[in-house]
PDB file of C-alpha atoms in Angstrom:
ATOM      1  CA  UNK A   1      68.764 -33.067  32.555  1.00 61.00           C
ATOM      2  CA  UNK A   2      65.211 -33.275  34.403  1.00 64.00           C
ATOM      3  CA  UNK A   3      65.139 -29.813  34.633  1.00 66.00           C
ATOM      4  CA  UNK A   4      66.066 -29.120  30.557  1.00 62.00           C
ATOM      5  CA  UNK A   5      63.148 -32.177  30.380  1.00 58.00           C
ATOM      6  CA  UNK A   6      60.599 -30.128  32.152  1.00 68.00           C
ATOM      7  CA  UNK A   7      61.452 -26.254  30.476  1.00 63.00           C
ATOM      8  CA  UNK A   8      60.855 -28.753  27.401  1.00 64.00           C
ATOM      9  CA  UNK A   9      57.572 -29.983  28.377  1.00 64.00           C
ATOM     10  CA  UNK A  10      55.887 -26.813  29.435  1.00 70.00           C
ATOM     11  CA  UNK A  11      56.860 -25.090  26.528  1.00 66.00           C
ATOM     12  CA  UNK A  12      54.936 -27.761  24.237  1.00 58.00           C
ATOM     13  CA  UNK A  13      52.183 -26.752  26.881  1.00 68.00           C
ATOM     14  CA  UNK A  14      52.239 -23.460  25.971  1.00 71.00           C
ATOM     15  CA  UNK A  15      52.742 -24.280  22.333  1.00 64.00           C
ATOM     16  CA  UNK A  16      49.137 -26.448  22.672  1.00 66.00           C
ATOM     17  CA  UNK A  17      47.658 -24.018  24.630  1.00 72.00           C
ATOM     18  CA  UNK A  18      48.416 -20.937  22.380  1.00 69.00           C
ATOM     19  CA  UNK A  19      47.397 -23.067  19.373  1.00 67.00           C
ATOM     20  CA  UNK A  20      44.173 -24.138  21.177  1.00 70.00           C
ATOM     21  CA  UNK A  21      43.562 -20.618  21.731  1.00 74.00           C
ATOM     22  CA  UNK A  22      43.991 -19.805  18.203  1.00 68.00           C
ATOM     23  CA  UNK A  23      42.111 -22.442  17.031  1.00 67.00           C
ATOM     24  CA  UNK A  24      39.223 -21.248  19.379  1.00 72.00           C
ATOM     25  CA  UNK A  25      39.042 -17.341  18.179  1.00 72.00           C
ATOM     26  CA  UNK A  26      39.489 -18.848  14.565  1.00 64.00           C
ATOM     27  CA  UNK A  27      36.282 -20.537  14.831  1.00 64.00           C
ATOM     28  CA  UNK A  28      34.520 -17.357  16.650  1.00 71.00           C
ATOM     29  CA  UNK A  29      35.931 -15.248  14.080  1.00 63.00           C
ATOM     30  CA  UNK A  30      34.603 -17.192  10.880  1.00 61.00           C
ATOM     31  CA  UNK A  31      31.457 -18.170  13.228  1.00 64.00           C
ATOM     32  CA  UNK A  32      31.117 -13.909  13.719  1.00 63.00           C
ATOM     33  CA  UNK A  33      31.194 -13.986  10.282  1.00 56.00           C
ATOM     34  CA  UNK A  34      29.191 -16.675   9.061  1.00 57.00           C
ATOM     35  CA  UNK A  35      26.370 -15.090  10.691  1.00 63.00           C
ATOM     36  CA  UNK A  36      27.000 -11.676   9.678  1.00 57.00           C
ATOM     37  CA  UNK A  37      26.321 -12.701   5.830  1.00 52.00           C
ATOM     38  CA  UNK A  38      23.183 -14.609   6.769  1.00 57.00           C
ATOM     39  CA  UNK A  39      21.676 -11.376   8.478  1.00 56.00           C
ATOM     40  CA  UNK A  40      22.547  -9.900   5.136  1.00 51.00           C
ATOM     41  CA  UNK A  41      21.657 -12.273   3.120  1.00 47.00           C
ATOM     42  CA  UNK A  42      17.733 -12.557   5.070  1.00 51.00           C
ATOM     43  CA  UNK A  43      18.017  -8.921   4.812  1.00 46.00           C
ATOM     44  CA  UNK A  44      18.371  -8.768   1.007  1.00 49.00           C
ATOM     45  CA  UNK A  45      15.725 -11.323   0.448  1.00 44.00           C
ATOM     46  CA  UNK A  46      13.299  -9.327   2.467  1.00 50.00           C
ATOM     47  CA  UNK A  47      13.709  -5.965   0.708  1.00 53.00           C
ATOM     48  CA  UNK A  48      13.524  -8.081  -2.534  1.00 55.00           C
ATOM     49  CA  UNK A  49      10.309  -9.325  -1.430  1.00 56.00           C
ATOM     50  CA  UNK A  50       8.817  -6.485  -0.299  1.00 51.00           C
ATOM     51  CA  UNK A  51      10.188  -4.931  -3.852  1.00 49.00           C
ATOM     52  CA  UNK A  52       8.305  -7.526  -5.562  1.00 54.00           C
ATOM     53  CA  UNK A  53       5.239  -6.897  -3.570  1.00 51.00           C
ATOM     54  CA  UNK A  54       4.970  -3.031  -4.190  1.00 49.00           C
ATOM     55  CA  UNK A  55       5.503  -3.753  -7.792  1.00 49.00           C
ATOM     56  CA  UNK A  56       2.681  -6.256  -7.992  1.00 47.00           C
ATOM     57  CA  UNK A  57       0.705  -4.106  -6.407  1.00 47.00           C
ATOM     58  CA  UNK A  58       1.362  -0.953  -8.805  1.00 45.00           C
ATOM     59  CA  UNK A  59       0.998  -3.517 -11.532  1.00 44.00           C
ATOM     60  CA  UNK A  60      -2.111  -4.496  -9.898  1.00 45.00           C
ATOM     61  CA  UNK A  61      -3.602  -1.206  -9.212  1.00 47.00           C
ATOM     62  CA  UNK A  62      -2.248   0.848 -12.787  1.00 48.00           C
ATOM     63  CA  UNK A  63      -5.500   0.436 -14.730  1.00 51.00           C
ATOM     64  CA  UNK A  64      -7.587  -0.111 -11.932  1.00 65.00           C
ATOM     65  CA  UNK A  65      -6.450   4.047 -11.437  1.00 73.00           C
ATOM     66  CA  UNK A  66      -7.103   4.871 -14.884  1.00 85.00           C
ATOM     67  CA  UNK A  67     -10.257   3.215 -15.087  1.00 87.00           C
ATOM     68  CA  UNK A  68     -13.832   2.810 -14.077  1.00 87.00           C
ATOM     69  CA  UNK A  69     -15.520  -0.533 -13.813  1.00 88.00           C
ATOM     70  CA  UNK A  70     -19.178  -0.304 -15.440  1.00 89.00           C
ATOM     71  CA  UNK A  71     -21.885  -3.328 -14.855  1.00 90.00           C
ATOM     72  CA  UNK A  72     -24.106  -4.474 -17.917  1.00 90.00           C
ATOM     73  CA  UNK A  73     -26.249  -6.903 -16.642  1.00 89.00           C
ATOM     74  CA  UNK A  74     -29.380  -4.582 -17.060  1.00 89.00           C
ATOM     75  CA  UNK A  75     -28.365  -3.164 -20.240  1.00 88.00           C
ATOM     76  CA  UNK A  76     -30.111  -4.013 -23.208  1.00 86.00           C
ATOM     77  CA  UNK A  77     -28.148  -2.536 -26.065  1.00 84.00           C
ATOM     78  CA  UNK A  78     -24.718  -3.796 -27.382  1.00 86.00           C
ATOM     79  CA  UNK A  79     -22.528  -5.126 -25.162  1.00 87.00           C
ATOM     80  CA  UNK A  80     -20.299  -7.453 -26.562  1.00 86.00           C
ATOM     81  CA  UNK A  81     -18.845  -5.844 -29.634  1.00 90.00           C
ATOM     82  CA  UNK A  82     -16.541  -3.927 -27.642  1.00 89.00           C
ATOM     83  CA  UNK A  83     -15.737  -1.478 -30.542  1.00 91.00           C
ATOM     84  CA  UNK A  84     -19.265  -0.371 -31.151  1.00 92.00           C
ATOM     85  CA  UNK A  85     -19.360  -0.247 -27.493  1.00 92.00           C
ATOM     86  CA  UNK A  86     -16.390   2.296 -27.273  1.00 93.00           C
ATOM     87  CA  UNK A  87     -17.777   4.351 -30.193  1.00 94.00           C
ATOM     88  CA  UNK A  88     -21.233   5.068 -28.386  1.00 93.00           C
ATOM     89  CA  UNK A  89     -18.772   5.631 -24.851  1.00 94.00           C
ATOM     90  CA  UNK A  90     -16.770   8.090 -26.644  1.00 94.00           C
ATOM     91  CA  UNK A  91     -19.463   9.823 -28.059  1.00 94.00           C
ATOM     92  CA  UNK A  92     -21.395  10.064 -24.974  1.00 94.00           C
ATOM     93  CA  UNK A  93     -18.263  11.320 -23.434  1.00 94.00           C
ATOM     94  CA  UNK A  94     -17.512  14.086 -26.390  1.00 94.00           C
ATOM     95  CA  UNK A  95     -21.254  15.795 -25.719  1.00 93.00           C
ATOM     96  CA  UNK A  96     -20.169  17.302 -22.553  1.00 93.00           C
ATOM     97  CA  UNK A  97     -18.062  20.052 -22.049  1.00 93.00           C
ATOM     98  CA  UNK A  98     -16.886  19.243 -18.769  1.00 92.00           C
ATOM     99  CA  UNK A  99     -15.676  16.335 -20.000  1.00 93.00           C
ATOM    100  CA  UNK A 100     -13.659  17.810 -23.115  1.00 93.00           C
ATOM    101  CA  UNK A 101     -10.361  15.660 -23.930  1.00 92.00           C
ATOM    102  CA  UNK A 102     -11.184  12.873 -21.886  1.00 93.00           C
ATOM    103  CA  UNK A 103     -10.237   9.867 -24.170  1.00 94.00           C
ATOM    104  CA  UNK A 104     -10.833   5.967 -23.680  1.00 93.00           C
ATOM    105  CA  UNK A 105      -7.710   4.149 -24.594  1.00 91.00           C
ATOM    106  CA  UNK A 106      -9.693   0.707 -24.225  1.00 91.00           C
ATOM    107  CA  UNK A 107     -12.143  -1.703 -22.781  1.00 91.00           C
ATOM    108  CA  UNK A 108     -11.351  -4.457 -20.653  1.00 88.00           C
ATOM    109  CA  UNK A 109     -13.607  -7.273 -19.959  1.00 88.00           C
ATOM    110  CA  UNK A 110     -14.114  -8.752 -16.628  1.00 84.00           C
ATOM    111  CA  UNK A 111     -16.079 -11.641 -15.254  1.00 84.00           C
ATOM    112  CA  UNK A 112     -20.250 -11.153 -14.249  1.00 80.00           C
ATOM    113  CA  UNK A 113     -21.186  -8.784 -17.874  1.00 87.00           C
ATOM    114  CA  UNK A 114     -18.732  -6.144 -16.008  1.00 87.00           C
ATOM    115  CA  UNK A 115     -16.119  -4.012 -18.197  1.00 89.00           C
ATOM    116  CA  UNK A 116     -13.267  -1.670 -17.385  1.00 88.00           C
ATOM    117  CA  UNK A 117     -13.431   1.447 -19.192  1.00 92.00           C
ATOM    118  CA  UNK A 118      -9.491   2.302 -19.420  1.00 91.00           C
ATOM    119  CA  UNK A 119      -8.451   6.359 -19.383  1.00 93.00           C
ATOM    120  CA  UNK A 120      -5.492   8.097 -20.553  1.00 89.00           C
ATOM    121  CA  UNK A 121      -4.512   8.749 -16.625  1.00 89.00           C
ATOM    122  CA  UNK A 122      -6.013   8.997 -13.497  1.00 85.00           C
ATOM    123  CA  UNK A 123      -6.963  12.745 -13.684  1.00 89.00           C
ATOM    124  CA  UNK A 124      -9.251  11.656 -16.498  1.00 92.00           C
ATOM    125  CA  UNK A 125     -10.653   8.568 -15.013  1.00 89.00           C
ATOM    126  CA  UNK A 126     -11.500  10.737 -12.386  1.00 87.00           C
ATOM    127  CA  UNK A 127     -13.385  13.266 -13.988  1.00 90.00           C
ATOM    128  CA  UNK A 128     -15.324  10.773 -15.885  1.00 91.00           C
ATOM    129  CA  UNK A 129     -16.124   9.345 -12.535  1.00 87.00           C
ATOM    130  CA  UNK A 130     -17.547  12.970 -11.156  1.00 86.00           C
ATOM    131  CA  UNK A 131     -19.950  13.460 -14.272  1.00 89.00           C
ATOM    132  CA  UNK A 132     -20.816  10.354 -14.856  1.00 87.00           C
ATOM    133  CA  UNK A 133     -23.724  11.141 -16.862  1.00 91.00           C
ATOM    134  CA  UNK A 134     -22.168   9.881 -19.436  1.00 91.00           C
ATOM    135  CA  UNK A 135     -22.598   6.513 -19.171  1.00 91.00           C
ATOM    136  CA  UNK A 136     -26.570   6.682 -18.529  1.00 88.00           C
ATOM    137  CA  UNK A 137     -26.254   8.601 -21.816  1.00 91.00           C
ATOM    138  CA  UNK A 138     -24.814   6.010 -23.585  1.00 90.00           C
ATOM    139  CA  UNK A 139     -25.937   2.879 -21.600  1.00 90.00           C
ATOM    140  CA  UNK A 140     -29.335   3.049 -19.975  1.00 88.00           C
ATOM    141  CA  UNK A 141     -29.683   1.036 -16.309  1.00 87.00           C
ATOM    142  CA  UNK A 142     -25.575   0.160 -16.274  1.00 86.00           C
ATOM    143  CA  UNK A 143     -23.823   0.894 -12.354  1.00 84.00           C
ATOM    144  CA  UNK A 144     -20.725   2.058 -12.232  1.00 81.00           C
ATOM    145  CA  UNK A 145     -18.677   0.812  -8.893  1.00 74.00           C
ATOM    146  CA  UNK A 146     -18.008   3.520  -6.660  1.00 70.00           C
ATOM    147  CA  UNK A 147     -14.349   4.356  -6.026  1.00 69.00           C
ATOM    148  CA  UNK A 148     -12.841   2.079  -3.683  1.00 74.00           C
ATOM    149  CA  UNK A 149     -11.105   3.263  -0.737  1.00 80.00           C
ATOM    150  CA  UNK A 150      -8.925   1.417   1.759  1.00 84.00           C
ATOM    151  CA  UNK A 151      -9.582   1.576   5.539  1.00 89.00           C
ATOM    152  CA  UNK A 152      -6.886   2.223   8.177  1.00 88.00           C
ATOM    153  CA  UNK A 153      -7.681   1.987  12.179  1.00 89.00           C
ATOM    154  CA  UNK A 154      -6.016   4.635  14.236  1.00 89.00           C
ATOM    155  CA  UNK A 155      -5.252   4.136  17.966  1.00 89.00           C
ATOM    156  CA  UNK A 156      -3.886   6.039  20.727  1.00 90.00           C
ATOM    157  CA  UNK A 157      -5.834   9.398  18.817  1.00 90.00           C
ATOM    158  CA  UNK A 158      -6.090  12.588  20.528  1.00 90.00           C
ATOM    159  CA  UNK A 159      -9.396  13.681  21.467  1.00 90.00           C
ATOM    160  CA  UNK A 160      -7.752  17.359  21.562  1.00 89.00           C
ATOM    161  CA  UNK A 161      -6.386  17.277  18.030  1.00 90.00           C
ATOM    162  CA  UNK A 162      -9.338  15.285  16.328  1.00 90.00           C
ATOM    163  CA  UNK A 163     -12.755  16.758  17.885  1.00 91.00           C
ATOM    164  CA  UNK A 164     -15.109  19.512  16.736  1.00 89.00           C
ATOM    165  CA  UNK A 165     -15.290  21.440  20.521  1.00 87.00           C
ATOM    166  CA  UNK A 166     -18.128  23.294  18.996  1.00 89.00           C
ATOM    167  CA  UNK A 167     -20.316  20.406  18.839  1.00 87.00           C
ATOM    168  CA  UNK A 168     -18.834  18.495  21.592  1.00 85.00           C
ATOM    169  CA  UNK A 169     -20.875  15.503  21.391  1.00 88.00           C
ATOM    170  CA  UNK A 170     -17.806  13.537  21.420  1.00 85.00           C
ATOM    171  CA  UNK A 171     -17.956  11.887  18.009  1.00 86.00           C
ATOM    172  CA  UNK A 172     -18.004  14.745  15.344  1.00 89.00           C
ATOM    173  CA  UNK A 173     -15.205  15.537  14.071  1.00 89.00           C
ATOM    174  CA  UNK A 174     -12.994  18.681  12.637  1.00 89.00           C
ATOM    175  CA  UNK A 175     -13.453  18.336   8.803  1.00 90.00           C
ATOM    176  CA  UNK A 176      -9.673  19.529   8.271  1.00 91.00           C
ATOM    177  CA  UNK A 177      -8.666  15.661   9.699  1.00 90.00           C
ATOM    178  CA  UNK A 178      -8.489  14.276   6.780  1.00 90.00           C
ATOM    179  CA  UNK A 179      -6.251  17.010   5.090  1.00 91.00           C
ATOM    180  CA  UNK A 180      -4.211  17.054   8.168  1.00 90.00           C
ATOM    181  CA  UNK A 181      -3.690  13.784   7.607  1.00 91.00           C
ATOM    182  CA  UNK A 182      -2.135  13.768   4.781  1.00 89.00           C
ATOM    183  CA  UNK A 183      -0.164  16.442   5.033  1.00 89.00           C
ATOM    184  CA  UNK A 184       1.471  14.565   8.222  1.00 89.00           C
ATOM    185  CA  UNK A 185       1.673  11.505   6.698  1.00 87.00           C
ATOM    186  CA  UNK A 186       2.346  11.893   3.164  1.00 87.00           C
ATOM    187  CA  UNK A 187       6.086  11.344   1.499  1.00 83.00           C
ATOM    188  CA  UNK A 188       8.153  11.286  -1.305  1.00 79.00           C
ATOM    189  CA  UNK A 189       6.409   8.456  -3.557  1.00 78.00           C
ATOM    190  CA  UNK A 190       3.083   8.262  -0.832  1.00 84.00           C
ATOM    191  CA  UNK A 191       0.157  10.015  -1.214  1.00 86.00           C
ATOM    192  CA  UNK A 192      -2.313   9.758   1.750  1.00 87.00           C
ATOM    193  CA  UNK A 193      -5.215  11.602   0.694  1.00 87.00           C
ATOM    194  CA  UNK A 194      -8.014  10.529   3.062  1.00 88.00           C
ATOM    195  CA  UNK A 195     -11.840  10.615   2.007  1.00 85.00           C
ATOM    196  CA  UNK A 196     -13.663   9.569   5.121  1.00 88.00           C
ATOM    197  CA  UNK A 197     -13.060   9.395   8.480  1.00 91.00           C
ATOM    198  CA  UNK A 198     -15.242   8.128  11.596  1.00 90.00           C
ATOM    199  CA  UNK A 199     -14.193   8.170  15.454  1.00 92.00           C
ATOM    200  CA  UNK A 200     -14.398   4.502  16.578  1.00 90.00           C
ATOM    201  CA  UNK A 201     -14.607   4.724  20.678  1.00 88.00           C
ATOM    202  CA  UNK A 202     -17.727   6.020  23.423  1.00 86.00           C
ATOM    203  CA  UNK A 203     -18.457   9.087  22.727  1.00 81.00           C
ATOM    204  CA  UNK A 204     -18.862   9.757  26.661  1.00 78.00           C
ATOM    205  CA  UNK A 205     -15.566   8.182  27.570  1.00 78.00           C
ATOM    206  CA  UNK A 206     -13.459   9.879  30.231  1.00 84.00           C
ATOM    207  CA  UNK A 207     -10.173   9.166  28.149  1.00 87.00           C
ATOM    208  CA  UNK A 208      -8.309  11.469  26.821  1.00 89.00           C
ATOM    209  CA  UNK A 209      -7.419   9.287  23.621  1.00 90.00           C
ATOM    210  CA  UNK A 210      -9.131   7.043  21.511  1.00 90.00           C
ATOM    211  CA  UNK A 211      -9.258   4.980  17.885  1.00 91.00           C
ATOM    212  CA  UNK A 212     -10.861   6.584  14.583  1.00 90.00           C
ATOM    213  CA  UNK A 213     -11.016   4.671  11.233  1.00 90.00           C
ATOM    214  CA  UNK A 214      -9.617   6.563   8.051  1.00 91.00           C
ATOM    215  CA  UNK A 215     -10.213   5.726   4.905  1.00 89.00           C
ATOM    216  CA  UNK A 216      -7.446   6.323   1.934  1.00 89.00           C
ATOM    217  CA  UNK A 217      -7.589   6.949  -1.409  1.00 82.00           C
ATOM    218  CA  UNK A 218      -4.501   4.846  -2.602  1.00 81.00           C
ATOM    219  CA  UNK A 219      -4.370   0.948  -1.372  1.00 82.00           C
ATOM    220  CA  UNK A 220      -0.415   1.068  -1.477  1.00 83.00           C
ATOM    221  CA  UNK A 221      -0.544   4.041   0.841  1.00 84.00           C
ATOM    222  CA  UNK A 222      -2.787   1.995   3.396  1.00 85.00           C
ATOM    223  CA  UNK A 223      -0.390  -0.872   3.480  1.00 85.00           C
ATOM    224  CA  UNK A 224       2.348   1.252   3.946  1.00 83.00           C
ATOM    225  CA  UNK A 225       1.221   3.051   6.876  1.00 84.00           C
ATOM    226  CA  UNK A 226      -0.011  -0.154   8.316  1.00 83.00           C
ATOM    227  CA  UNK A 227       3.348  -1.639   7.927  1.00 81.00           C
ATOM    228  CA  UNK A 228       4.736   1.283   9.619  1.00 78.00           C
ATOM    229  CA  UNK A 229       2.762   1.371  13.141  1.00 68.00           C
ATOM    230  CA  UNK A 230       3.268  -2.407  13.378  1.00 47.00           C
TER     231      UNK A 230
END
């Protein structure tokens, strides 16, 4: 009888045990999974923030592409009637050839007597900025704002790949760098045409790398990269 008493007892032992040990990978199991759908869920949040961002900034940057940003404050003709204003723009624009089908869809006023003359496209907006003749034409002592480019620093550069060994003075630079780098850095969607580049470090340093500064033509482009050699 003590004996059938004590089979007895160590099965319920092993009955506890076994259901302890259940319990136990249970929890692991759902605790496995638990965490599991919060990496996913942080991870689907962050792509749907950084899918927000880009779009604000394409939203951002769309007419500031098709545009060009012209200051009145010295300009004593009209500058408030902004459809007179386009007339004498347009016509400007129509007197010169190299500027033939270059349209302005619209003007845009911003703060400090600036506007935004608004293009068709980029290509346009562009060529408008290269003669811009046309505005003195039509508006005596206004500035138009340069282009604006976006600076990216550059570390860990070879000297080898980046220097002019004809001049050798350790600072000048090959003028194919900036096509290089776009060609090497450029994708699907990213266009990192470069305008201007300078070489940051000594000139007369022994090392065999050093940092350069690049500036890019699209501010999208910039960001990405940057994000990229974080």
């Amino acid at each position: 009888m003590a004996e059938q008493v004590a089979q007895l007892k160590d099965l319920v032992l092993q009955l506890i045990r076994q259901q302890q040990e259940e319990q136990q990978e249970e929890h692991r199991r759902r605790a496995g999974l638990e965490s599991k759908l919060d990496e996913l869920i942080k991870y689907r949040i962050e792509d749907r923030k950084e899918l927000e961002r880009l779009r604000t900034l394409l939203t951002e940057n769309k007419d500031d592409k098709c545009s060009i940003m012209i200051n009145t404050t010295r300009v004593k003709g009209e500058t408030t009637d902004f459809t007179k204003v386009k007339e004498n723009l347009q016509r400007s624009i129509d007197s010169y050839n190299v500027l033939n089908g270059v349209k302005i869809v619209c003007l845009r006023p911003l703060p400090a007597d600036r506007i935004n003359v608004v293009f068709k496209s980029e290509a346009e907006a562009t060529r408008a900025r290269e003669h811009k003749q046309w505005i003195t034409m039509a508006m005596p002592l206004a500035k138009v704002r340069s282009e604006e480019w976006y600076p990216i620093k550059c570390d860990m550069v070879s000297k080898r790949a980046v220097m002019d060994a004809a001049v050798n003075d350790g600072r000048t630079l090959l003028t194919e760098v900036c096509n290089e780098f776009k060609e090497d850095n450029s994708t699907e969607g990213i266009d990192c045409t470069a305008h201007k580049v300078r070489w940051l470090s000594k000139a007369q340093s022994q090392k065999a790398t050093g940092s350069l500064v690049i500036w890019l033509k699209n501010k999208i482009s910039a960001e990405h990269l940057l994000r990229a050699g974080q």
